[in-house]
Coordinates of C-alpha atoms and ligand atoms in Angstrom, one line a residue:
X1305 CA 0.0 0.0 0.0
X1306 CA 1.3 3.5 -0.8
X1307 CA 2.4 5.4 2.2
X1308 CA 0.7 8.7 2.4
X1309 CA 3.5 10.2 4.5
X1310 CA 6.0 9.7 1.7
X1311 CA 4.1 12.0 -0.7
X1312 CA 3.3 14.7 1.8
X1313 CA 5.7 17.6 2.2
X1314 CA 7.2 17.7 5.6
X1315 CA 5.6 21.1 5.9
X1316 CA 2.2 19.5 5.4
X1317 CA 2.9 17.2 8.3
X1318 CA 3.7 20.1 10.5
X1319 CA 1.5 21.1 13.5
X1320 CA 2.1 24.1 15.6
X1321 CA 4.0 23.3 18.8
X1322 CA 5.1 19.8 17.8
X1323 CA 8.7 19.0 18.7
X1324 CA 11.2 16.2 18.3
X1325 CA 13.3 17.4 21.2
X1326 CA 12.4 19.5 24.2
X1327 CA 15.3 21.3 25.7
X1328 CA 15.4 22.0 29.5
X1329 CA 14.6 25.4 30.7
X1330 CA 17.5 27.8 30.2
X1331 CA 19.4 28.1 33.5
X1332 CA 21.6 31.0 32.7
X1333 CA 20.3 34.6 32.7
X1334 CA 18.8 35.4 29.3
X1335 CA 20.3 38.4 27.4
X1336 CA 18.1 40.4 25.0
X1337 CA 18.9 39.2 21.5
X1338 CA 19.6 42.7 20.3
X1339 CA 22.6 42.9 22.7
X1340 CA 24.1 39.7 21.1
X1341 CA 23.4 40.3 17.4
X1342 CA 23.1 43.7 15.7
X1343 CA 19.4 44.3 15.1
X1344 CA 19.9 44.8 11.4
X1345 CA 20.8 41.1 11.2
X1346 CA 17.8 39.9 13.1
X1347 CA 14.8 38.4 11.2
X1348 CA 11.5 40.0 11.9
X1349 CA 9.8 36.7 12.5
X1350 CA 11.0 33.1 13.1
X1351 CA 11.6 31.0 9.9
X1352 CA 8.6 28.8 9.0
X1353 CA 10.3 25.6 9.9
X1354 CA 8.2 22.4 10.0
X1355 CA 7.1 21.4 13.5
X1356 CA 7.1 17.6 13.7
X1357 CA 8.0 14.8 16.1
X1358 CA 11.1 12.6 15.8
X1359 CA 9.2 9.5 14.4
X1360 CA 7.6 11.8 11.8
X1361 CA 11.0 13.1 10.7
X1362 CA 12.5 9.6 10.5
X1363 CA 9.5 8.1 8.7
X1364 CA 9.2 11.0 6.3
X1365 CA 12.8 10.8 5.1
X1366 CA 13.1 7.0 5.2
X1367 CA 10.0 6.7 3.1
X1368 CA 11.2 9.4 0.7
X1369 CA 14.5 7.5 0.2
X1370 CA 12.5 4.5 -1.1
X1371 CA 10.7 6.3 -3.8
X1372 CA 13.7 6.4 -6.1
X1373 CA 15.6 3.6 -7.7
X1374 CA 19.3 3.2 -7.0
X1375 CA 22.2 1.0 -7.8
X1376 CA 21.9 -0.6 -4.4
X1377 CA 18.2 -1.5 -4.9
X1378 CA 17.7 -2.1 -8.6
X1379 CA 19.4 -3.1 -11.9
X1380 CA 20.2 0.2 -13.5
X1381 CA 21.3 -0.2 -17.2
X1382 CA 21.5 3.5 -17.9
X1383 CA 23.8 3.6 -21.0
X1384 CA 26.8 5.9 -20.9
X1385 CA 26.3 6.5 -17.2
X1386 CA 27.9 3.1 -16.1
X1387 CA 25.7 2.6 -13.0
X1388 CA 27.7 -0.2 -11.6
X1389 CA 27.7 -1.4 -8.0
X1390 CA 30.1 0.5 -5.8
X1391 CA 31.9 -1.7 -3.3
X1392 CA 31.1 -0.5 0.2
X1393 CA 34.7 -0.9 1.4
X1394 CA 35.7 2.1 -0.7
X1395 CA 33.0 4.1 1.1
X1396 CA 34.4 2.9 4.4
X1397 CA 37.9 3.9 3.5
X1398 CA 36.9 7.3 2.3
X1399 CA 35.1 7.8 5.7
X1400 CA 38.1 7.1 7.9
X1401 CA 38.7 9.9 10.4
X1402 CA 42.2 10.5 9.2
X1403 CA 40.7 11.3 5.8
X1404 CA 37.5 13.2 6.6
X1405 CA 39.1 15.3 9.4
X1406 CA 41.9 16.6 7.2
X1407 CA 41.7 20.4 6.5
X1408 CA 42.7 21.7 3.1
X1409 CA 44.6 24.6 4.8
X1410 CA 46.9 22.2 6.7
X1411 CA 50.6 22.5 5.9
X1412 CA 51.9 19.9 3.5
X1413 CA 54.1 18.4 6.2
X1414 CA 51.1 17.5 8.3
X1415 CA 49.2 15.8 5.4
X1416 CA 51.9 13.5 4.0
X1417 CA 49.6 10.5 4.0
X1418 CA 46.9 12.2 1.9
X1419 CA 49.5 13.7 -0.5
X1420 CA 51.1 10.3 -0.9
X1421 CA 47.7 8.8 -1.7
X1422 CA 47.0 11.5 -4.3
X1423 CA 50.5 11.3 -5.8
X1424 CA 50.0 7.5 -6.2
X1425 CA 46.6 8.1 -7.8
X1426 CA 48.2 10.5 -10.3
X1427 CA 50.8 7.8 -11.1
X1428 CA 48.1 5.1 -11.5
X1429 CA 46.0 7.3 -13.8
X1430 CA 49.1 8.1 -15.9
X1431 CA 49.8 4.4 -16.2
X1432 CA 46.2 3.4 -17.1
X1433 CA 45.9 6.3 -19.7
X1434 CA 49.4 6.2 -21.1
X1435 CA 49.5 10.0 -20.6
X1436 CA 52.1 11.0 -18.1
X1437 CA 50.9 14.4 -16.7
X1438 CA 47.8 14.4 -14.5
X1439 CA 45.6 17.0 -12.8
X1440 CA 43.1 15.6 -10.2
X1441 CA 41.4 19.0 -9.8
X1442 CA 38.3 19.0 -12.1
X1443 CA 35.0 18.2 -10.4
X1444 CA 33.3 16.1 -13.0
X1445 CA 33.9 14.6 -16.5
X1446 CA 32.4 17.7 -18.2
X1447 CA 34.6 19.9 -16.1
X1448 CA 37.6 17.8 -17.2
X1449 CA 36.6 18.4 -20.8
X1450 CA 36.5 22.1 -20.2
X1451 CA 39.8 22.1 -18.3
X1452 CA 41.6 20.1 -21.0
X1453 CA 40.3 22.5 -23.7
X1454 CA 41.5 25.4 -21.7
X1455 CA 44.9 23.7 -21.5
X1456 CA 44.9 23.2 -25.3
X1457 CA 43.9 26.8 -25.9
X1458 CA 46.8 27.9 -23.6
X1459 CA 49.2 25.6 -25.5
X1460 CA 48.2 27.1 -28.9
X1461 CA 48.3 30.7 -27.5
X1462 CA 51.9 30.0 -26.3
X1463 CA 52.8 28.9 -29.8
X1464 CA 51.2 31.9 -31.4
X1465 CA 48.7 29.8 -33.2
X1466 CA 45.1 30.9 -33.6
X1467 CA 42.9 27.7 -33.6
X1468 CA 39.3 28.6 -32.6
X1469 CA 37.7 25.3 -33.7
X1470 CA 36.9 22.0 -32.0
X1471 CA 35.6 19.0 -34.0
X1472 CA 33.1 16.7 -32.4
X1473 CA 31.4 13.6 -33.8
X1474 CA 27.6 13.6 -34.1
X1475 CA 27.4 10.7 -31.7
X1476 CA 29.2 12.6 -28.9
X1477 CA 27.8 13.4 -25.5
X1478 CA 26.3 16.8 -25.3
X1479 CA 28.9 18.0 -22.8
X1480 CA 31.6 17.8 -25.6
X1481 CA 30.2 20.7 -27.8
X1482 CA 29.1 22.5 -24.6
X1483 CA 32.6 22.4 -23.2
X1484 CA 34.0 23.7 -26.5
X1485 CA 31.6 26.6 -26.3
X1486 CA 32.4 27.3 -22.7
X1487 CA 36.1 27.3 -23.5
X1488 CA 35.4 30.1 -26.1
X1489 CA 35.8 27.8 -29.1
X1490 CA 33.4 26.8 -31.9
X1491 CA 32.2 23.2 -32.0
X1492 CA 31.8 21.7 -35.5
X1493 CA 30.1 18.4 -36.0
X1494 CA 31.7 15.5 -37.8
X1495 CA 29.4 12.9 -39.3
X1496 CA 29.4 9.2 -38.4
X1497 CA 29.1 6.4 -40.9
X1498 CA 26.1 4.1 -40.7
X1499 CA 28.3 1.7 -38.7
X1500 CA 28.7 4.4 -36.1
X1501 CA 32.3 5.2 -36.8
X1502 CA 33.9 8.6 -37.6
X1503 CA 33.3 9.5 -41.3
X1504 CA 36.9 10.0 -42.3
X1505 CA 36.0 11.9 -45.5
X1506 CA 33.9 14.4 -43.5
X1507 CA 36.7 14.7 -40.9
X1508 CA 39.4 15.4 -43.5
X1509 CA 37.1 18.0 -45.1
X1510 CA 36.7 19.9 -41.8
X1511 CA 40.3 19.4 -40.6
X1512 CA 42.4 22.5 -41.2
X1513 CA 44.8 24.8 -39.4
X1514 CA 41.9 26.4 -37.5
X1515 CA 41.2 23.2 -35.7
X1516 CA 42.6 23.0 -32.2
X1517 CA 41.1 19.7 -31.0
X1518 CA 39.3 16.7 -32.2
X1519 CA 37.2 15.3 -29.3
X1520 CA 36.5 11.7 -29.6
X1521 CA 34.8 9.1 -27.3
X1522 CA 36.3 5.7 -27.9
X1523 CA 34.6 3.3 -27.4
X1524 CA 32.0 5.7 -28.6
X1525 CA 28.5 6.3 -27.3
X1526 CA 27.2 3.5 -29.6
X1527 CA 29.4 1.1 -27.7
X1528 CA 31.7 0.6 -30.7
X1529 CA 35.5 0.9 -30.6
X1530 CA 36.6 3.0 -33.6
X1531 CA 39.5 1.1 -35.0
X1532 CA 40.4 4.1 -37.2
X1533 CA 41.7 5.9 -34.2
X1534 CA 45.4 5.6 -35.1
X1535 CA 44.7 7.0 -38.6
X1536 CA 42.5 9.7 -37.1
X1537 CA 45.3 10.7 -34.7
X1538 CA 47.8 10.9 -37.6
X1539 CA 45.5 13.1 -39.6
X1540 CA 44.8 15.5 -36.7
X1541 CA 48.5 15.6 -35.7
X1542 CA 49.6 16.2 -39.3
X1543 CA 47.5 19.4 -39.3
X1544 CA 48.9 20.4 -35.9
X1545 CA 45.8 19.7 -33.9
X1546 CA 45.3 17.6 -30.7
X1547 CA 43.2 14.6 -29.9
X1548 CA 41.0 14.7 -26.8
X1549 CA 39.7 11.4 -25.6
X1550 CA 36.4 11.5 -23.7
X1551 CA 37.2 8.8 -21.2
X1552 CA 33.6 8.1 -20.1
X1553 CA 33.8 4.6 -21.5
X1554 CA 37.2 3.6 -20.1
X1555 CA 35.6 0.7 -18.2
X1556 CA 35.5 -1.1 -21.5
X1557 CA 39.2 -0.9 -22.2
X1558 CA 40.9 -0.8 -18.8
X1559 CA 44.2 -2.6 -19.1
X1560 CA 43.5 -3.6 -22.7
X1561 CA 44.7 -0.5 -24.5
X1562 CA 45.7 3.0 -23.5
X1563 CA 44.5 6.3 -25.0
X1564 CA 48.1 7.7 -24.9
X1565 CA 49.2 4.6 -27.0
X1566 CA 46.5 5.1 -29.7
X1567 CA 47.2 8.8 -30.2
X1568 CA 45.3 10.8 -27.6
X1569 CA 47.0 13.9 -26.2
X1570 CA 44.5 14.6 -23.5
X1571 CA 41.7 12.8 -21.8
X1572 CA 39.4 12.8 -18.7
X1573 CA 38.4 10.0 -16.4
X1574 CA 34.9 9.7 -14.9
X1575 CA 36.0 8.0 -11.7
X1576 CA 32.4 7.3 -10.7
X1577 CA 31.9 5.3 -13.9
X1578 CA 35.3 3.6 -14.4
X1579 CA 36.2 3.1 -10.8
X1580 CA 34.0 3.7 -7.8
X1581 CA 32.1 6.7 -6.5
X1582 CA 28.6 8.0 -5.9
X1583 CA 26.7 8.9 -9.1
X1584 CA 24.4 11.8 -9.8
X1585 CA 22.6 14.2 -7.5
X1586 CA 24.9 17.0 -8.7
X1587 CA 28.1 15.8 -7.1
X1588 CA 30.5 15.9 -5.5
X1589 CA 32.4 14.3 -8.3
X1590 CA 35.8 14.3 -9.9
X1591 CA 37.0 14.3 -13.5
X1592 CA 40.8 14.0 -13.4
X1593 CA 42.6 14.8 -16.7
X1594 CA 45.7 13.2 -18.1
X1595 CA 47.8 14.9 -20.8
X1596 CA 51.1 14.5 -22.7
X1597 CA 54.4 15.8 -21.2
X1598 CA 54.3 18.7 -23.6
X1599 CA 51.0 19.9 -22.1
X1600 CA 52.0 19.5 -18.5
X1601 CA 53.1 23.1 -18.0
X1602 CA 49.6 24.3 -18.8
X1603 CA 47.7 22.0 -16.3
X1604 CA 45.9 23.6 -13.4
X1605 CA 47.8 23.8 -10.2
X1606 CA 48.2 22.6 -7.5
X1607 CA 49.7 19.3 -8.5
X1608 CA 51.2 16.8 -6.0
X1609 CA 54.9 16.4 -6.5
X1610 CA 57.4 14.1 -4.7
X1611 CA 61.2 13.5 -4.5
X1612 CA 60.5 9.9 -3.5
X1613 CA 60.5 10.7 0.2
X1614 CA 58.4 13.8 0.8
X1615 CA 55.2 15.0 -0.9
X1616 CA 54.2 18.6 -1.5
X1617 CA 51.7 20.7 -3.5
X1618 CA 53.2 22.6 -6.4
X1619 CA 51.1 25.7 -6.4
X1620 CA 52.3 27.6 -9.4
X1621 CA 53.8 27.2 -12.8
X1622 CA 54.4 30.1 -15.2
X1623 CA 52.2 28.7 -18.0
X1624 CA 49.5 27.0 -15.9
X1625 CA 45.9 27.9 -16.7
X1626 CA 45.5 28.4 -12.9
X1627 CA 43.1 26.8 -10.5
X1628 CA 39.8 25.3 -11.7
X1629 CA 38.5 24.2 -8.4
X1630 CA 38.8 25.3 -4.8
X1631 CA 41.5 23.6 -2.7
X1632 CA 42.3 20.3 -4.3
X1633 CA 39.1 19.2 -5.9
X1634 CA 36.7 16.6 -4.3
X1635 CA 39.3 14.5 -2.5
X1636 CA 36.7 12.0 -1.1
X1637 CA 35.9 10.8 -4.6
X1638 CA 39.5 10.5 -5.5
X1639 CA 40.1 8.4 -2.4
X1640 CA 37.4 6.0 -3.5
X1641 CA 39.0 5.7 -7.0
X1642 CA 42.4 5.1 -5.4
X1643 CA 40.9 2.3 -3.2
X1644 CA 39.1 0.7 -6.2
X1645 CA 42.2 0.6 -8.4
X1646 CA 44.4 -0.7 -5.6
X1647 CA 41.9 -3.4 -4.6
X1648 CA 41.6 -4.7 -8.2
X1649 CA 45.2 -4.3 -9.3
X1650 CA 46.3 -4.4 -13.0
X1651 CA 44.9 -7.9 -13.7
X1652 CA 41.7 -7.2 -11.8
X1653 CA 41.1 -4.0 -13.8
X1654 CA 41.6 -6.0 -17.1
X1655 CA 38.9 -8.4 -15.9
X1656 CA 36.6 -5.5 -15.1
X1657 CA 36.8 -4.5 -18.7
X1658 CA 36.3 -8.1 -20.0
X1659 CA 33.2 -8.6 -17.8
X1660 CA 31.7 -5.2 -18.8
X1661 CA 32.1 -6.2 -22.5
X1662 CA 31.0 -9.8 -22.0
X1663 CA 27.8 -8.7 -20.1
X1664 CA 26.9 -6.1 -22.8
X1665 CA 27.4 -8.7 -25.6
X1666 CA 25.3 -11.3 -23.8
X1667 CA 22.5 -8.9 -23.4
X1668 CA 22.8 -7.7 -27.0
X1669 CA 22.6 -11.3 -28.2
X1670 CA 19.3 -11.6 -26.4
X1671 CA 17.7 -8.2 -27.1
X1672 CA 18.5 -8.0 -30.9
X1673 CA 15.9 -10.7 -31.5
X1674 CA 13.0 -8.4 -30.6
X1675 CA 14.6 -4.8 -30.8
X1676 CA 16.9 -4.1 -33.7
X1677 CA 20.5 -3.0 -32.9
X1678 CA 21.4 -1.0 -36.0
X1679 CA 25.2 -0.9 -35.3
X1680 CA 25.6 -4.6 -35.4
X1681 CA 26.0 -7.9 -33.5
X1682 CA 29.0 -7.0 -31.4
X1683 CA 29.6 -4.2 -28.9
X1684 CA 32.0 -3.0 -26.2
X1685 CA 30.5 -2.1 -22.8
X1686 CA 27.0 -1.0 -24.1
X1687 CA 24.8 -1.1 -27.1
X1688 CA 22.0 1.0 -28.6
X1689 CA 18.8 -0.7 -29.6
X1690 CA 16.1 1.0 -31.5
X1691 CA 12.4 0.9 -30.5
X1692 CA 11.3 2.2 -33.9
X1693 CA 9.5 -1.1 -35.0
X1694 CA 7.0 -0.5 -32.1
X1695 CA 5.8 2.6 -33.9
X1696 CA 4.3 0.6 -36.6
X1697 CA 3.5 -2.6 -34.6
X1698 CA 1.6 -0.7 -31.9
X1699 CA 0.9 2.8 -33.1
X1700 CA 3.1 4.3 -30.4
X1701 CA 4.4 7.8 -31.0
X1702 CA 7.4 7.6 -28.7
X1703 CA 8.0 3.9 -28.1
X1704 CA 11.5 4.2 -26.5
X1705 CA 10.0 6.4 -23.8
X1706 CA 7.0 4.1 -23.3
X1707 CA 9.2 1.0 -23.0
X1708 CA 11.5 2.8 -20.6
X1709 CA 8.6 3.9 -18.4
X1710 CA 7.1 0.5 -18.4
X1711 CA 10.3 -1.1 -17.2
X1712 CA 10.0 0.9 -14.0
X1713 CA 6.8 -1.1 -13.2
X1714 CA 8.9 -4.3 -13.2
X1715 CA 11.6 -2.9 -10.9
X1716 CA 14.2 -2.1 -13.6
X1717 CA 15.6 1.3 -14.0
X1718 CA 15.2 2.5 -17.6
X1719 CA 18.1 2.6 -20.1
X1720 CA 19.2 5.9 -21.5
X1721 CA 16.7 6.9 -24.2
X1722 CA 16.9 9.2 -27.3
X1723 CA 20.7 9.4 -27.1
X1724 CA 22.8 9.2 -29.2
X1725 CA 20.7 11.3 -31.6
X1726 CA 22.0 9.3 -34.5
X1727 CA 19.8 6.3 -33.7
X1728 CA 16.0 6.8 -34.0
X1729 CA 14.1 5.8 -30.8
X1730 CA 17.4 5.0 -29.2
X1731 CA 17.6 2.8 -26.1
X1732 CA 21.2 2.8 -24.8
X1733 CA 21.7 -0.3 -22.6
X1734 CA 24.8 -0.7 -20.4
X1735 CA 24.6 -3.6 -18.0
X1736 CA 28.0 -3.0 -16.4
X1737 CA 30.4 -5.7 -15.2
X1738 CA 28.8 -6.0 -11.7
X1739 CA 25.6 -7.8 -12.8
X1740 CA 24.9 -11.5 -12.8
X1741 CA 23.7 -13.6 -15.7
X1742 CA 20.4 -14.1 -13.8
X1743 CA 19.8 -10.3 -13.6
X1744 CA 20.6 -9.9 -17.3
X1745 CA 18.2 -12.8 -18.2
X1746 CA 15.4 -11.3 -16.1
X1747 CA 15.9 -7.9 -17.7
X1748 CA 15.9 -9.4 -21.3
X1749 CA 12.8 -11.4 -20.5
X1750 CA 11.0 -8.4 -19.1
X1751 CA 12.0 -6.2 -22.1
X1752 CA 10.6 -8.9 -24.4
X1753 CA 7.4 -9.2 -22.5
X1754 CA 6.9 -5.4 -22.6
X1755 CA 7.4 -5.3 -26.4
X1756 CA 4.5 -7.8 -26.6
X1757 CA 2.1 -5.9 -24.3
X1758 CA -0.9 -3.9 -25.5
X1759 CA -0.2 -0.3 -26.5
X1760 CA -2.4 1.3 -23.8
X1761 CA -0.3 -0.4 -21.0
X1762 CA 2.8 1.2 -22.4
X1763 CA 1.4 4.6 -23.3
X1764 CA 0.3 5.2 -19.7
X1765 CA 3.2 3.5 -17.9
X1766 CA 4.5 3.5 -15.3
X1767 CA 1.5 2.4 -13.3
X1768 CA 3.2 1.6 -9.9
X1769 CA 5.3 4.6 -9.2
X1770 CA 4.3 7.7 -7.3
X1771 CA 4.7 10.0 -10.2
X1772 CA 3.8 8.6 -13.6
X1773 CA 4.7 11.1 -16.4
X1774 CA 6.0 14.4 -15.1
X1775 CA 6.2 17.2 -17.6
X1776 CA 9.9 16.8 -18.1
X1777 CA 10.4 19.9 -20.2
X1778 CA 8.7 22.1 -17.7
X1779 CA 10.5 20.4 -14.8
X1780 CA 13.8 21.2 -16.5
X1781 CA 12.9 24.8 -17.6
X1782 CA 10.9 26.0 -14.6
X1783 CA 12.1 23.8 -11.8
X1784 CA 10.4 24.5 -8.4
X1785 CA 13.2 23.6 -6.0
X1786 CA 12.0 25.0 -2.8
X1787 CA 8.8 25.2 -0.8
X1788 CA 7.7 28.6 0.3
X1789 CA 4.8 29.4 2.6
X1790 CA 1.9 31.3 1.0
X1791 CA 0.8 34.4 2.9
X1792 CA -2.7 35.6 3.5
X1793 CA -3.9 39.2 3.2
X1794 CA -2.7 40.0 6.7
X1795 CA 0.8 38.8 5.9
X1796 CA 0.5 35.7 8.1
X1797 CA 2.3 32.6 6.8
X1798 CA -0.1 29.8 5.6
X1799 CA 1.0 26.2 5.5
Ligands
PLP837 C1 30.3 10.1 -23.0 C2 30.2 11.0 -21.9 N1 31.0 12.1 -21.9 C3 31.0 13.0 -20.8 C4 30.1 12.9 -19.8 C5 30.1 13.9 -18.7 O1 30.6 13.4 -17.5 P1 30.1 13.9 -16.1 O2 28.7 13.5 -15.9 O3 31.0 13.3 -15.1 O4 30.3 15.4 -16.1 C6 29.2 11.8 -19.8 C7 28.2 11.6 -18.7 O5 27.4 10.8 -18.7 C8 29.3 10.8 -20.8 O6 28.4 9.8 -20.9

């Protein structure tokens, strides 16, 4: 049965005078507030806080926490986002008092353990990426993209070259062109072939001395590894440009190949996808970047340096683009990534990639029989199916959305839909390496069952969730993020 408390605002549960805690009478002489705080800083009336009992607070928030799906409660095949299970030991390590009680203003000598950890992480990421210079500062993948493009811009400025353009394949994540724009550059789209690979002819046509960077996601957002990468890197380098590797899909190639070895000059990691870290909710996140030795001087500072015995923060460098994040970035997320890498080791990371690819191919081999997968029979860590046939079969206008919504009724989080834009009615499915065969089978069976259901069931799904079909455009454009009391004509707050 639906719990009414979970859908009421805590303000609606409020009753005047209700309390969770009653403090004893004050036994020191009271001083008028005005003597303690200048009156201009005093509010005219108390804030309209909810007045509730302790069980009401506990039940309210516990119930709210069950309304959403999460990786800890459900299979979450949200393509491109890599919603894999995060081992709890990494959470425990990141919560150790020696880590959470550190203050970023502490002198380096008193934070040697943390600096050693961050230095080791820099080295690990350099080894995994094949790119020797690392900045741990950016706060997310998209922030890493922006930072790397600023590094590239500084590099070209220093060489006296004007290169205002960034090339981006049409299958790229939206953050790629957005980062180019934020870095003050112009994003130009490069077409993909029907196989989902970069159209080399189109690339060559657009590649000239105005191009600073070609941003590439490999494996790409269709879950395909573009084997032309070495040729692409040659073409871009011949014309003086740089290759940026969007590392969102690194979980597919960990320990198998390295971006630095196949021609990338810069890349970001999404530690929450490739390693371990909380997803979503606006952060905190991290998006470390790795670059070639040549680009090192332009990286943001501080960077952890070491002489083998001591560790210190190098705060400035003449050509650095400066700081892109306060203090040292979101260290807690970096600690989780460090623990993850250390606990798997090189061989373990390779197996992570193998299982991510195996799971995706297993699911692809089942799904392709009832939903076409236009880019073929094989994939890396994810694949993109198309729900287009359901348009004709069932008269549905937006079948990918309808199927995604119906999956929620069966306790599966929806795949990513309508991305990449190159596949009509796209359903991007990424099972990740942490799922069992039984879970993959259950998902495939449910998906098959849904494609066989009557159209009305799909059109109105989900039927079991608290909110069925919110107006997503309005929610994004006019979000109402806080509750405010309405006031009656006398100015009294109404709840
Ligand atoms: C391919 C790709 N690139 C970049 C990003 C942006 O990463 P972040 O969400 O960490 O900013 C994402 C996020 O999903 C992605 O899938």
